Each structure stands twice: as structure tokens, then as C-alpha cells.
Amino acid sequence: MLWFLICVAILLLGYFLYSKVVEKIFVINPKRETPAHTLKDGVDYVPMSKKKIWLIQLLNIAGTGPIFGPILGALYGPVAMLWIVFGCVFAGAVHDYFSGMLSIRNGGANIPYMAGKYLGRPAKHVMNIFAILLLLLVGVVFVASPASLLTNITSELMNSGSVGAAAVNDEAGAAKGNILMIWTAIIFVYYIIATLVPIDKIIGRIYPIFGALLMFMTLGMLFGLFFEGIPFFQTVTAKLGHEVELADFFTNLHPKEGTPLWPLLFVTIACGAISGFHATQSPLMARCTENEKEGRFIFYGAMIGEGVIALIWCMVGLSFYDDQASLVEALKGTPSKVVYDSAIGMLGLFGGILAVLGVVVLPITSGDTAFRAARLLIADYLKIDQRNIAKRLSIAIPLFAIGYWVSTVDFQVLWRYFGWANQTTAMVMLWTASAYLFRHKKFHWVTTIPAIFMTMVCASYIANAPIGFNMSYDTSLWAGVAATVVAVIAFFTLLKPMTPEEQAND
């Protein structure tokens, strides 16, 4: 447990120390009016307090990614916790800060616009496709996972007699399938409503309730880890069969062939370390931020909060089951079973259900804003005014129809595509931030180094993955190196620093 506390301490130090370095490099202007005031429209541009925005930002970005990803990442051993900590401080939170602040500086612009402005027009078209695809995948994935968890809760209550007698024979499976369909429909209906109405009417009002459930889940699972006799190092030692040493942090505990630590760990654990989905969400809150000085707390700070959530669930994955085989068995299908088993096992039926509900709100509060952000992306690209609800419907209806069709695809396949699209979007956002800093003659390495790292990760993964080019592992590594070298050369040869006049107008 000491290791967990050290990891949390590093995350907090990252916020209190490194975020100030990042803010100093960016150079805020507290006197500059933000889009929340200059473009106020009562729908998407709505001034809100920084505490409310921080909570909404956290709930927006923290879907099932910082829960499912770290649980899956636990198969790689304690090194997963190192990636969460250092990835969050030096890459993920930096990524979120620049995606939010650059949006504020550009009238609440989305990531395709910013990529086009600082990297060139081709980047804008590529990012439009990537961002809409990613948001669609997020929306669909974040329907399936909460529906699955709610189905488990409903079935458990029925079986316990809390809601009535439940079939305990072959009819139980059919009943569970019907329950899943009902919850899926309810979530889709909520997404449609939340996508269309002004942001402060539902999201701004209901999220504080969701936030309370989130806090209960976080503190409840911490309580379970601390007081239910699940000591971290003893559990890991038992799994390894010997004393834990530094080398064990770089040992792949999952011996299954074809699952090497590089680059799979860095795609498996996306949210909680670094996530391109956040770049699609930060502009939503950039349109509500009242002052640039609030950006560090809202964008960098929310990512640190997500890092803590990811650490908790990584600990659960490492510690809850007696051995790795039990964790592997529980992970068949989706990680929902691990969430449910651990919450009920550590907190009892009532407390466990509340904790699971805290998990459920995360994907729901990311799914609704994913579809909302997708609507805004399409509207910006096609230049469709969104103040009229009929025009919002003209985008939302086809979007949800496609989303329903995509939801019929196998969850595991969707998650793999989501993981790669997510990290690739983060990579492009980091290069965009680097281009901004480079062209403004500021210290760009704060984003360029993580951009280079993520380019290696994304290129190696898609080269090796069956959903990609299916190259051999060794060949995919060289392909990753080659792609990264090309990206670095292009960055330093094609980009030119801005003139003083251009900087003044930017």
C-alpha cells in the first residue's frame, strides 16, 4: 500500500510543481476575455464557475477508460502503475492543458481546427475524420459498458429478492438479455437528450449528483483496499513466487504469446495516463471557462484526478484475485465483471452497488459529451449554426443511427480500435501543441518529447496489431522507429517560427 501512496504523492507533486512550469511556458493572460464571454450563446458557450467546470471536465474525460484500461493493464504487473503516474504528469495532463488552453485562445475551437492552424490544412482534414470516428467509438463503447454493469446490478437485486423473485434456471439468461436491452435503450435516450439541450440545463445540473457517486466509488474502493486485507506487495510477491525487486516492475506478468509490454501497455492504459479523447472534450469546457488563470486547475487538475482513479483500479486488478489465472478468467468478455466482483466483495451488496453506480456514471458522463462533441465537430466542419434545435437534430439523428449500428460490433474489437484511435488522436494533439510552441519560439520540448514517444507507440501498435498491418513484432518495431523519424524530420523542416506580427495576431 506504501507504493500506492507514493504514486498518488507523485501525481499531486506533478500538479503543484510541474503544472506551474507548463503554465509558465504557455504564458497565460488573465486580462484576456475568454470565449465564454465573447461568444456567449446560452447553448454551448456558457460561463460557469471553475469548480463546476473541473467536476464536469473530470466526469467528461473519465469514462470506463481509467477503470477498464488499468484493470487490463494489471496483467502486465506493477509497471502499469509507473506508466499511469509518469504518463499522467508528463504527457496526459500536459496534453489536456494545451488542448484546453489552445481552444480558449482560438474561440473555443476544436482539435481539427487547431491541428489545421498549427500543422497545416491536411492535418485538419485528417483530424476531422479521426476525431469524429473516435467520438463515435467512445459513445458506443460507453453505452455497452454501463449497460452491462447496470444489468449486473439489476440481476443481483432480483436474485436477492430485493426486487422480486428471479428465475434461477435457463430463463435467467434470457431475462438478463432483456434487461441489457432495456438499459441500453435508456442510456441511448439520455444521450440524445443531453446532446441536444443547452449544456447548463442537464449536464451542468445533474453532474454534481454524478460527482457525489464518483466520490463514493473512489473513497469506497480506497477503503476496501486499505481495510479489507489486500496488501499490494504481498499479493504481487505471491503471484511472482519470489520477493518483489525493481526488475519485476518491468516483467510482463501475462505470459500469453503475442502480448508484449511494448507497445500494448501504452495503448491498453490510455485514459488515466494519456488520452486523445480528452482533446475532444477540453474544448467543451474551454467554451465555459471564465478566465485563463483557471486553466491549470481545470485541465491539468482534472487529469490528475483521473490518474488517481486509474491507480485505484490498477491496484484492484493487481490485488483482488488470488492469482493471475483468476483475473484472466474474470476478464473474459469485458472488465465489468472485475468491477462488480471487487466492489461487492470489498464493500458488501449495498456499498458495492453504490460503488458500481459510481463507476457507471463515468462512461455515461463521457458518452453524452462524446456525442455532443461529435455534433459540434460536424457542425463546425459543415458550418451549420447550432442555436436552432432543428439543425441540431439534423446532425444528431444520423449520428445516433450510425452509433446504434456500430454498437452491434463485438465489444473487444471496438475496444481495440478505440484504443488505437484514442492514442493516435493524443499524438496529433501533442504535435499540434508542439507546433504552437515552436512557432511562438517557446520551449516546445515539454510537448515534443511525449509526442515523439506516442508516435513510437501508435506506429508500432498499428504495424503489429491484427486490426492493422499484422506485421511481425520485430518488423513493427522498426516501422515504429521509421515513422517517428519521419515525423520528427517533418516537424523541424516544414514548420517555421512566426514573425512578431504573426505572433501578435495569434
Short mmCIF file of C-alpha atoms in Angstrom, two decimals:
data_model
loop_
_atom_site.label_atom_id
_atom_site.label_comp_id
_atom_site.label_asym_id
_atom_site.label_seq_id
_atom_site.Cartn_x
_atom_site.Cartn_y
_atom_site.Cartn_z
CA MET A 1 0.00 0.00 0.00
CA LEU A 2 3.00 2.28 0.55
CA TRP A 3 3.73 2.04 -3.18
CA PHE A 4 0.21 3.25 -3.96
CA LEU A 5 0.61 6.25 -1.64
CA ILE A 6 3.95 7.12 -3.26
CA CYS A 7 2.31 7.04 -6.68
CA VAL A 8 -0.51 9.36 -5.53
CA ALA A 9 2.07 11.70 -3.98
CA ILE A 10 3.92 11.93 -7.31
CA LEU A 11 0.67 12.80 -9.08
CA LEU A 12 -0.02 15.59 -6.57
CA LEU A 13 3.54 16.90 -6.89
CA GLY A 14 3.02 16.92 -10.63
CA TYR A 15 0.03 19.22 -10.19
CA PHE A 16 1.59 21.56 -7.65
CA LEU A 17 5.01 21.77 -9.34
CA TYR A 18 5.14 20.63 -12.96
CA SER A 19 1.82 22.16 -13.97
CA LYS A 20 3.19 25.58 -12.96
CA VAL A 21 6.15 25.00 -15.29
CA VAL A 22 3.76 24.15 -18.12
CA GLU A 23 1.62 27.21 -17.39
CA LYS A 24 4.71 29.43 -17.36
CA ILE A 25 5.79 28.09 -20.76
CA PHE A 26 2.34 28.72 -22.24
CA VAL A 27 2.09 32.24 -20.68
CA ILE A 28 -1.49 32.96 -19.61
CA ASN A 29 -3.21 36.33 -19.94
CA PRO A 30 -5.78 36.77 -17.13
CA LYS A 31 -6.96 40.06 -18.68
CA ARG A 32 -7.86 38.46 -22.00
CA GLU A 33 -11.59 37.79 -22.46
CA THR A 34 -12.45 34.13 -22.94
CA PRO A 35 -14.95 32.68 -25.47
CA ALA A 36 -17.41 32.08 -22.62
CA HIS A 37 -17.94 35.85 -22.62
CA THR A 38 -17.13 36.95 -26.17
CA LEU A 39 -19.21 34.20 -27.84
CA LYS A 40 -21.85 33.56 -25.18
CA ASP A 41 -24.87 31.89 -26.82
CA GLY A 42 -26.69 30.14 -23.95
CA VAL A 43 -26.21 26.69 -25.54
CA ASP A 44 -22.52 25.74 -25.73
CA TYR A 45 -20.79 28.99 -24.71
CA VAL A 46 -21.99 29.40 -21.12
CA PRO A 47 -19.81 30.92 -18.32
CA MET A 48 -19.57 28.61 -15.29
CA SER A 49 -17.54 28.52 -12.07
CA LYS A 50 -14.16 26.78 -12.20
CA LYS A 51 -15.18 24.21 -9.56
CA LYS A 52 -18.23 23.16 -11.57
CA ILE A 53 -16.18 23.08 -14.78
CA TRP A 54 -13.49 20.96 -13.08
CA LEU A 55 -16.10 18.43 -11.99
CA ILE A 56 -17.72 18.35 -15.44
CA GLN A 57 -14.29 18.05 -17.10
CA LEU A 58 -13.37 15.13 -14.82
CA LEU A 59 -16.65 13.36 -15.47
CA ASN A 60 -16.35 14.06 -19.21
CA ILE A 61 -12.86 12.63 -19.58
CA ALA A 62 -13.09 9.80 -17.05
CA GLY A 63 -15.20 7.18 -18.82
CA THR A 64 -14.54 3.49 -18.38
CA GLY A 65 -11.02 4.13 -19.71
CA PRO A 66 -9.39 4.86 -16.31
CA ILE A 67 -11.17 1.79 -14.91
CA PHE A 68 -11.18 -0.84 -17.66
CA GLY A 69 -7.75 0.17 -19.03
CA PRO A 70 -5.86 -0.11 -15.71
CA ILE A 71 -7.63 -3.39 -14.87
CA LEU A 72 -6.48 -4.82 -18.21
CA GLY A 73 -3.08 -3.21 -17.70
CA ALA A 74 -2.70 -5.02 -14.36
CA LEU A 75 -1.96 -8.15 -16.40
CA TYR A 76 1.43 -6.58 -17.12
CA GLY A 77 2.28 -6.20 -13.45
CA PRO A 78 3.25 -3.22 -11.27
CA VAL A 79 4.91 -1.43 -14.21
CA ALA A 80 1.36 -0.41 -15.14
CA MET A 81 1.30 1.92 -12.13
CA LEU A 82 4.51 3.60 -13.26
CA TRP A 83 3.01 4.32 -16.68
CA ILE A 84 -0.11 5.80 -15.07
CA VAL A 85 1.92 8.12 -12.85
CA PHE A 86 4.60 9.37 -15.23
CA GLY A 87 2.34 9.23 -18.27
CA CYS A 88 -0.24 11.36 -16.48
CA VAL A 89 2.17 14.01 -15.14
CA PHE A 90 4.43 14.46 -18.17
CA ALA A 91 2.13 13.57 -21.07
CA GLY A 92 -1.59 13.24 -20.29
CA ALA A 93 -2.08 16.31 -18.10
CA VAL A 94 0.18 18.39 -20.38
CA HIS A 95 -1.88 17.20 -23.36
CA ASP A 96 -5.13 18.18 -21.64
CA TYR A 97 -3.81 21.59 -20.57
CA PHE A 98 -2.74 22.57 -24.07
CA SER A 99 -5.88 21.19 -25.72
CA GLY A 100 -7.95 23.33 -23.36
CA MET A 101 -5.85 26.49 -23.41
CA LEU A 102 -5.29 26.50 -27.18
CA SER A 103 -9.04 26.12 -27.59
CA ILE A 104 -9.61 29.14 -25.33
CA ARG A 105 -7.11 31.14 -27.37
CA ASN A 106 -8.91 30.16 -30.58
CA GLY A 107 -12.51 30.97 -29.67
CA GLY A 108 -13.38 27.54 -28.25
CA ALA A 109 -12.10 25.78 -31.39
CA ASN A 110 -11.97 22.01 -31.64
CA ILE A 111 -8.90 19.88 -32.27
CA PRO A 112 -9.23 19.62 -36.10
CA TYR A 113 -9.23 23.41 -36.38
CA MET A 114 -6.17 23.72 -34.13
CA ALA A 115 -4.32 20.93 -35.98
CA GLY A 116 -5.05 22.67 -39.27
CA LYS A 117 -3.93 26.05 -37.97
CA TYR A 118 -0.60 24.94 -36.49
CA LEU A 119 0.26 21.81 -38.52
CA GLY A 120 -1.34 22.66 -41.88
CA ARG A 121 -4.65 22.13 -43.69
CA PRO A 122 -4.12 18.39 -44.44
CA ALA A 123 -3.84 17.78 -40.69
CA LYS A 124 -7.22 19.44 -40.21
CA HIS A 125 -8.99 17.05 -42.60
CA VAL A 126 -7.25 14.00 -41.13
CA MET A 127 -8.16 15.05 -37.59
CA ASN A 128 -11.78 15.70 -38.52
CA ILE A 129 -12.08 12.08 -39.62
CA PHE A 130 -10.14 10.75 -36.63
CA ALA A 131 -11.94 12.86 -34.06
CA ILE A 132 -15.45 12.01 -35.31
CA LEU A 133 -14.53 8.31 -35.54
CA LEU A 134 -13.08 8.38 -32.03
CA LEU A 135 -16.09 10.16 -30.57
CA LEU A 136 -18.45 7.71 -32.23
CA LEU A 137 -16.46 4.76 -30.83
CA VAL A 138 -16.41 6.36 -27.39
CA GLY A 139 -20.15 6.95 -27.46
CA VAL A 140 -20.86 3.36 -28.48
CA VAL A 141 -18.35 1.77 -26.09
CA PHE A 142 -19.72 3.94 -23.29
CA VAL A 143 -23.21 2.61 -23.94
CA ALA A 144 -22.20 -1.05 -23.73
CA SER A 145 -20.12 -0.87 -20.54
CA PRO A 146 -22.58 0.98 -18.25
CA ALA A 147 -25.47 -1.09 -19.62
CA SER A 148 -23.55 -4.25 -18.70
CA LEU A 149 -22.86 -3.01 -15.16
CA LEU A 150 -26.46 -1.89 -14.62
CA THR A 151 -27.67 -5.27 -15.87
CA ASN A 152 -25.46 -7.00 -13.30
CA ILE A 153 -26.87 -4.82 -10.52
CA THR A 154 -30.48 -5.39 -11.60
CA SER A 155 -29.98 -9.14 -11.87
CA GLU A 156 -28.31 -9.26 -8.45
CA LEU A 157 -31.18 -7.36 -6.82
CA MET A 158 -33.73 -9.64 -8.48
CA ASN A 159 -31.86 -12.77 -7.38
CA SER A 160 -31.55 -11.47 -3.81
CA GLY A 161 -35.29 -10.89 -3.65
CA SER A 162 -34.95 -7.13 -3.34
CA VAL A 163 -36.98 -6.51 -6.46
CA GLY A 164 -38.93 -9.74 -6.66
CA ALA A 165 -38.35 -13.37 -7.46
CA ALA A 166 -35.92 -14.09 -10.27
CA ALA A 167 -35.64 -17.17 -12.41
CA VAL A 168 -32.69 -19.33 -11.43
CA ASN A 169 -32.88 -21.66 -14.41
CA ASP A 170 -32.40 -21.28 -18.16
CA GLU A 171 -34.88 -18.40 -18.21
CA ALA A 172 -32.44 -16.29 -16.18
CA GLY A 173 -30.15 -15.84 -19.17
CA ALA A 174 -32.97 -14.63 -21.39
CA ALA A 175 -34.20 -12.28 -18.66
CA LYS A 176 -30.70 -10.83 -18.32
CA GLY A 177 -30.56 -10.24 -22.07
CA ASN A 178 -33.86 -8.36 -21.94
CA ILE A 179 -32.62 -6.25 -19.04
CA LEU A 180 -29.49 -5.39 -21.02
CA MET A 181 -31.58 -4.22 -23.97
CA ILE A 182 -33.73 -2.03 -21.70
CA TRP A 183 -30.73 -0.35 -20.06
CA THR A 184 -29.08 0.16 -23.46
CA ALA A 185 -32.22 1.90 -24.75
CA ILE A 186 -32.48 4.09 -21.63
CA ILE A 187 -28.85 5.21 -21.95
CA PHE A 188 -29.26 5.97 -25.65
CA VAL A 189 -32.36 8.11 -24.91
CA TYR A 190 -30.44 10.04 -22.23
CA TYR A 191 -27.56 10.61 -24.67
CA ILE A 192 -29.95 12.01 -27.29
CA ILE A 193 -31.46 14.47 -24.80
CA ALA A 194 -28.08 15.52 -23.33
CA THR A 195 -26.67 16.03 -26.83
CA LEU A 196 -29.41 18.44 -27.86
CA VAL A 197 -30.25 20.64 -24.87
CA PRO A 198 -28.10 23.56 -23.62
CA ILE A 199 -25.07 22.39 -21.67
CA ASP A 200 -26.16 24.01 -18.39
CA LYS A 201 -29.69 22.51 -18.42
CA ILE A 202 -28.82 18.83 -17.86
CA ILE A 203 -25.05 18.40 -17.76
CA GLY A 204 -24.49 21.43 -15.55
CA ARG A 205 -27.23 20.38 -13.10
CA ILE A 206 -27.11 16.59 -12.90
CA TYR A 207 -23.33 16.21 -12.87
CA PRO A 208 -22.95 17.27 -9.21
CA ILE A 209 -25.12 14.24 -8.31
CA PHE A 210 -22.96 12.04 -10.50
CA GLY A 211 -19.92 13.61 -8.84
CA ALA A 212 -21.17 12.51 -5.41
CA LEU A 213 -21.47 8.92 -6.67
CA LEU A 214 -17.98 9.20 -8.17
CA MET A 215 -16.53 10.33 -4.83
CA PHE A 216 -18.27 7.47 -3.01
CA MET A 217 -16.87 4.98 -5.50
CA THR A 218 -13.35 6.39 -5.22
CA LEU A 219 -13.31 6.59 -1.41
CA GLY A 220 -15.19 3.30 -1.05
CA MET A 221 -12.74 1.33 -3.17
CA LEU A 222 -9.84 3.01 -1.33
CA PHE A 223 -11.42 1.90 1.94
CA GLY A 224 -11.71 -1.64 0.62
CA LEU A 225 -8.08 -1.71 -0.50
CA PHE A 226 -6.84 -0.35 2.83
CA PHE A 227 -9.02 -2.26 5.28
CA GLU A 228 -10.13 -5.46 3.58
CA GLY A 229 -6.77 -7.18 3.83
CA ILE A 230 -5.49 -6.84 0.27
CA PRO A 231 -1.85 -5.81 0.77
CA PHE A 232 -0.21 -4.88 -2.54
CA PHE A 233 3.34 -6.17 -2.23
CA GLN A 234 2.37 -9.44 -0.53
CA THR A 235 -0.14 -10.19 -3.30
CA VAL A 236 2.33 -9.42 -6.07
CA THR A 237 5.01 -11.46 -4.31
CA ALA A 238 2.64 -14.43 -4.15
CA LYS A 239 1.91 -14.12 -7.87
CA LEU A 240 5.60 -13.93 -8.77
CA GLY A 241 6.66 -16.62 -6.34
CA HIS A 242 9.62 -14.58 -5.01
CA GLU A 243 10.40 -11.26 -3.38
CA VAL A 244 9.50 -8.18 -5.38
CA GLU A 245 12.54 -6.49 -6.88
CA LEU A 246 12.96 -3.49 -9.17
CA ALA A 247 13.26 -5.76 -12.21
CA ASP A 248 9.77 -7.10 -11.52
CA PHE A 249 8.30 -3.72 -12.43
CA PHE A 250 9.42 -4.40 -16.00
CA THR A 251 8.33 -8.04 -16.11
CA ASN A 252 5.35 -8.99 -18.23
CA LEU A 253 3.18 -10.99 -15.82
CA HIS A 254 0.89 -12.02 -18.67
CA PRO A 255 2.78 -14.86 -20.42
CA LYS A 256 0.32 -15.23 -23.29
CA GLU A 257 2.21 -15.10 -26.57
CA GLY A 258 1.63 -12.01 -28.68
CA THR A 259 1.01 -9.60 -25.78
CA PRO A 260 4.38 -7.84 -25.27
CA LEU A 261 4.58 -4.94 -22.89
CA TRP A 262 5.71 -2.59 -25.68
CA PRO A 263 3.58 -1.10 -27.13
CA LEU A 264 0.43 -2.80 -25.82
CA LEU A 265 0.63 -1.47 -22.26
CA PHE A 266 0.63 2.13 -23.54
CA VAL A 267 -2.45 1.53 -25.69
CA THR A 268 -4.28 -0.63 -23.13
CA ILE A 269 -3.93 2.01 -20.41
CA ALA A 270 -4.98 5.15 -22.28
CA CYS A 271 -7.32 7.17 -20.07
CA GLY A 272 -5.54 7.58 -16.74
CA ALA A 273 -2.18 8.13 -18.45
CA ILE A 274 -2.87 9.98 -21.72
CA SER A 275 -5.97 10.02 -23.90
CA GLY A 276 -6.78 11.75 -27.16
CA PHE A 277 -10.47 11.63 -26.24
CA HIS A 278 -9.70 14.40 -23.77
CA ALA A 279 -8.67 16.69 -26.63
CA THR A 280 -12.23 16.39 -27.95
CA GLN A 281 -13.70 17.18 -24.54
CA SER A 282 -11.50 20.06 -23.35
CA PRO A 283 -12.95 22.49 -25.95
CA LEU A 284 -16.41 21.92 -24.43
CA MET A 285 -15.15 23.30 -21.12
CA ALA A 286 -12.92 25.87 -22.83
CA ARG A 287 -16.17 27.43 -24.05
CA CYS A 288 -17.32 27.80 -20.43
CA THR A 289 -14.08 28.91 -18.72
CA GLU A 290 -14.28 32.46 -17.39
CA ASN A 291 -10.55 33.25 -17.06
CA GLU A 292 -7.30 31.84 -18.47
CA LYS A 293 -5.82 31.55 -14.97
CA GLU A 294 -8.38 28.80 -14.23
CA GLY A 295 -6.99 26.55 -16.98
CA ARG A 296 -4.32 24.86 -14.86
CA PHE A 297 -6.86 23.79 -12.23
CA ILE A 298 -9.49 22.72 -14.75
CA PHE A 299 -7.49 20.90 -17.42
CA TYR A 300 -4.25 19.77 -15.77
CA GLY A 301 -6.01 19.20 -12.43
CA ALA A 302 -8.85 17.08 -13.81
CA MET A 303 -6.32 14.77 -15.46
CA ILE A 304 -4.51 14.31 -12.14
CA GLY A 305 -7.86 13.35 -10.62
CA GLU A 306 -8.34 10.76 -13.34
CA GLY A 307 -4.85 9.44 -12.65
CA VAL A 308 -5.82 8.75 -9.03
CA ILE A 309 -8.92 6.83 -10.19
CA ALA A 310 -6.75 4.81 -12.59
CA LEU A 311 -4.29 3.94 -9.81
CA ILE A 312 -7.11 2.66 -7.58
CA TRP A 313 -8.44 0.30 -10.24
CA CYS A 314 -4.97 -0.84 -11.24
CA MET A 315 -4.47 -1.79 -7.58
CA VAL A 316 -7.75 -3.69 -7.67
CA GLY A 317 -6.60 -5.61 -10.74
CA LEU A 318 -3.25 -6.42 -9.12
CA SER A 319 -4.61 -7.33 -5.70
CA PHE A 320 -8.22 -8.54 -5.61
CA TYR A 321 -7.94 -12.02 -7.15
CA ASP A 322 -5.89 -14.81 -5.59
CA ASP A 323 -3.87 -15.43 -8.72
CA GLN A 324 -3.43 -14.18 -12.24
CA ALA A 325 -5.43 -17.03 -13.77
CA SER A 326 -8.49 -15.85 -11.83
CA LEU A 327 -8.04 -12.32 -13.16
CA VAL A 328 -7.68 -13.60 -16.73
CA GLU A 329 -10.85 -15.67 -16.32
CA ALA A 330 -12.76 -12.68 -14.94
CA LEU A 331 -11.63 -10.53 -17.87
CA LYS A 332 -13.28 -12.74 -20.48
CA GLY A 333 -15.82 -10.56 -22.24
CA THR A 334 -15.38 -7.12 -20.62
CA PRO A 335 -13.73 -5.92 -17.37
CA SER A 336 -17.20 -5.20 -15.99
CA LYS A 337 -17.06 -8.46 -14.03
CA VAL A 338 -13.88 -7.38 -12.23
CA VAL A 339 -15.53 -4.08 -11.29
CA TYR A 340 -18.63 -5.83 -10.00
CA ASP A 341 -16.82 -8.67 -8.20
CA SER A 342 -14.36 -6.37 -6.43
CA ALA A 343 -16.93 -3.76 -5.39
CA ILE A 344 -19.35 -6.32 -3.96
CA GLY A 345 -16.51 -8.37 -2.47
CA MET A 346 -14.92 -5.45 -0.59
CA LEU A 347 -17.95 -3.29 0.27
CA GLY A 348 -20.84 -5.75 0.55
CA LEU A 349 -24.03 -5.74 -1.53
CA PHE A 350 -25.32 -2.25 -0.66
CA GLY A 351 -21.97 -0.46 -0.62
CA GLY A 352 -20.81 -2.41 -3.65
CA ILE A 353 -23.88 -1.39 -5.67
CA LEU A 354 -23.29 2.27 -4.80
CA ALA A 355 -19.65 1.90 -5.85
CA VAL A 356 -20.67 0.26 -9.13
CA LEU A 357 -23.11 3.12 -9.72
CA GLY A 358 -20.15 5.45 -9.22
CA VAL A 359 -18.39 3.54 -11.99
CA VAL A 360 -21.49 3.64 -14.18
CA VAL A 361 -21.67 7.45 -14.14
CA LEU A 362 -18.19 7.72 -15.64
CA PRO A 363 -18.93 6.18 -19.04
CA ILE A 364 -22.38 7.80 -19.11
CA THR A 365 -20.94 11.25 -18.46
CA SER A 366 -18.32 10.68 -21.16
CA GLY A 367 -20.72 9.11 -23.65
CA ASP A 368 -23.16 12.02 -23.58
CA THR A 369 -20.45 14.60 -24.18
CA ALA A 370 -18.82 12.38 -26.81
CA PHE A 371 -21.96 12.55 -28.95
CA ARG A 372 -22.29 16.25 -28.12
CA ALA A 373 -18.70 16.92 -29.21
CA ALA A 374 -19.26 14.87 -32.38
CA ARG A 375 -22.30 17.01 -33.19
CA LEU A 376 -20.27 20.18 -32.71
CA LEU A 377 -17.38 18.86 -34.81
CA ILE A 378 -19.68 18.05 -37.71
CA ALA A 379 -21.48 21.38 -37.31
CA ASP A 380 -18.21 23.33 -37.33
CA TYR A 381 -16.94 21.43 -40.37
CA LEU A 382 -20.19 21.90 -42.33
CA LYS A 383 -20.75 25.40 -40.88
CA ILE A 384 -24.23 24.59 -39.52
CA ASP A 385 -25.49 27.00 -36.84
CA GLN A 386 -26.42 25.04 -33.69
CA ARG A 387 -28.66 27.58 -31.96
CA ASN A 388 -31.70 26.11 -33.76
CA ILE A 389 -32.80 22.73 -32.38
CA ALA A 390 -33.98 21.53 -35.82
CA LYS A 391 -30.45 21.97 -37.14
CA ARG A 392 -29.06 20.13 -34.11
CA LEU A 393 -31.45 17.26 -34.86
CA SER A 394 -30.34 17.17 -38.50
CA ILE A 395 -26.90 16.11 -37.26
CA ALA A 396 -27.85 14.18 -34.13
CA ILE A 397 -30.35 11.75 -35.71
CA PRO A 398 -27.98 10.32 -38.37
CA LEU A 399 -25.17 10.30 -35.78
CA PHE A 400 -27.14 8.17 -33.33
CA ALA A 401 -28.37 5.88 -36.12
CA ILE A 402 -24.77 5.13 -37.11
CA GLY A 403 -23.88 4.75 -33.42
CA TYR A 404 -26.59 2.12 -32.95
CA TRP A 405 -25.33 0.19 -35.97
CA VAL A 406 -21.73 0.29 -34.71
CA SER A 407 -22.90 -0.96 -31.29
CA THR A 408 -23.69 -4.35 -32.86
CA VAL A 409 -19.95 -4.97 -33.42
CA ASP A 410 -18.12 -7.21 -30.89
CA PHE A 411 -17.03 -5.19 -27.83
CA GLN A 412 -13.44 -6.48 -27.87
CA VAL A 413 -12.98 -5.38 -31.49
CA LEU A 414 -14.47 -1.97 -30.73
CA TRP A 415 -12.15 -1.54 -27.71
CA ARG A 416 -9.03 -2.29 -29.78
CA TYR A 417 -9.98 0.25 -32.45
CA PHE A 418 -10.91 2.74 -29.74
CA GLY A 419 -7.54 2.27 -28.02
CA TRP A 420 -5.50 2.95 -31.14
CA ALA A 421 -7.68 5.83 -32.40
CA ASN A 422 -7.57 7.33 -28.91
CA GLN A 423 -3.78 7.32 -28.61
CA THR A 424 -3.28 8.48 -32.20
CA THR A 425 -5.51 11.47 -31.53
CA ALA A 426 -3.42 12.25 -28.44
CA MET A 427 -0.26 12.01 -30.53
CA VAL A 428 -1.58 14.54 -33.07
CA MET A 429 -2.71 16.91 -30.31
CA LEU A 430 0.76 16.81 -28.76
CA TRP A 431 2.37 17.59 -32.14
CA THR A 432 -0.17 20.44 -32.53
CA ALA A 433 0.83 21.89 -29.15
CA SER A 434 4.50 21.48 -30.07
CA ALA A 435 3.91 23.34 -33.33
CA TYR A 436 2.23 26.19 -31.45
CA LEU A 437 5.13 26.46 -29.00
CA PHE A 438 7.78 26.09 -31.71
CA ARG A 439 6.22 28.72 -33.95
CA HIS A 440 5.89 31.09 -30.97
CA LYS A 441 9.57 30.46 -30.09
CA LYS A 442 8.66 28.93 -26.74
CA PHE A 443 10.15 25.84 -25.06
CA HIS A 444 8.43 23.16 -27.17
CA TRP A 445 10.14 20.07 -25.72
CA VAL A 446 7.56 19.90 -22.94
CA THR A 447 5.15 18.53 -25.56
CA THR A 448 7.57 17.36 -28.28
CA ILE A 449 9.17 14.63 -26.14
CA PRO A 450 5.81 12.99 -25.24
CA ALA A 451 4.71 13.47 -28.89
CA ILE A 452 7.76 11.51 -30.08
CA PHE A 453 7.07 8.78 -27.51
CA MET A 454 3.41 8.45 -28.50
CA THR A 455 4.33 8.38 -32.21
CA MET A 456 6.51 5.34 -31.49
CA VAL A 457 3.68 3.70 -29.52
CA CYS A 458 0.94 4.28 -32.12
CA ALA A 459 3.04 3.39 -35.17
CA SER A 460 4.42 0.21 -33.59
CA TYR A 461 0.97 -0.88 -32.42
CA ILE A 462 -0.88 -0.47 -35.73
CA ALA A 463 2.01 -2.10 -37.60
CA ASN A 464 1.86 -5.20 -35.38
CA ALA A 465 -1.84 -5.45 -34.49
CA PRO A 466 -4.20 -7.84 -36.32
CA ILE A 467 -6.59 -4.89 -36.75
CA GLY A 468 -3.74 -3.07 -38.51
CA PHE A 469 -0.93 -4.29 -40.80
CA ASN A 470 -0.30 -7.52 -38.84
CA MET A 471 3.49 -7.31 -39.25
CA SER A 472 5.85 -9.44 -37.20
CA TYR A 473 6.81 -7.96 -33.85
CA ASP A 474 10.40 -7.10 -34.80
CA THR A 475 9.31 -5.55 -38.11
CA SER A 476 6.66 -3.47 -36.36
CA LEU A 477 9.26 -2.03 -34.00
CA TRP A 478 11.41 -0.88 -36.94
CA ALA A 479 8.29 0.51 -38.62
CA GLY A 480 7.58 2.49 -35.46
CA VAL A 481 11.11 3.87 -35.41
CA ALA A 482 10.90 4.83 -39.09
CA ALA A 483 7.54 6.58 -38.69
CA THR A 484 8.84 8.51 -35.68
CA VAL A 485 11.98 9.64 -37.51
CA VAL A 486 9.88 10.86 -40.45
CA ALA A 487 7.56 12.77 -38.06
CA VAL A 488 10.48 14.45 -36.28
CA ILE A 489 12.20 15.44 -39.55
CA ALA A 490 8.93 16.82 -40.94
CA PHE A 491 8.32 18.81 -37.75
CA PHE A 492 11.67 20.58 -37.80
CA THR A 493 11.90 21.12 -41.56
CA LEU A 494 8.36 22.11 -42.51
CA LEU A 495 7.47 24.39 -39.61
CA LYS A 496 8.78 27.93 -39.41
CA PRO A 497 8.71 30.30 -36.42
CA MET A 498 6.14 33.07 -36.60
CA THR A 499 7.14 36.65 -37.18
CA PRO A 500 6.47 39.10 -34.31
CA GLU A 501 3.46 40.40 -36.23
CA GLU A 502 2.02 36.90 -36.70
CA GLN A 503 2.52 36.12 -33.01
CA ALA A 504 0.73 39.35 -32.02
CA ASN A 505 -2.30 38.37 -34.14
CA ASP A 506 -2.45 34.74 -32.96
#
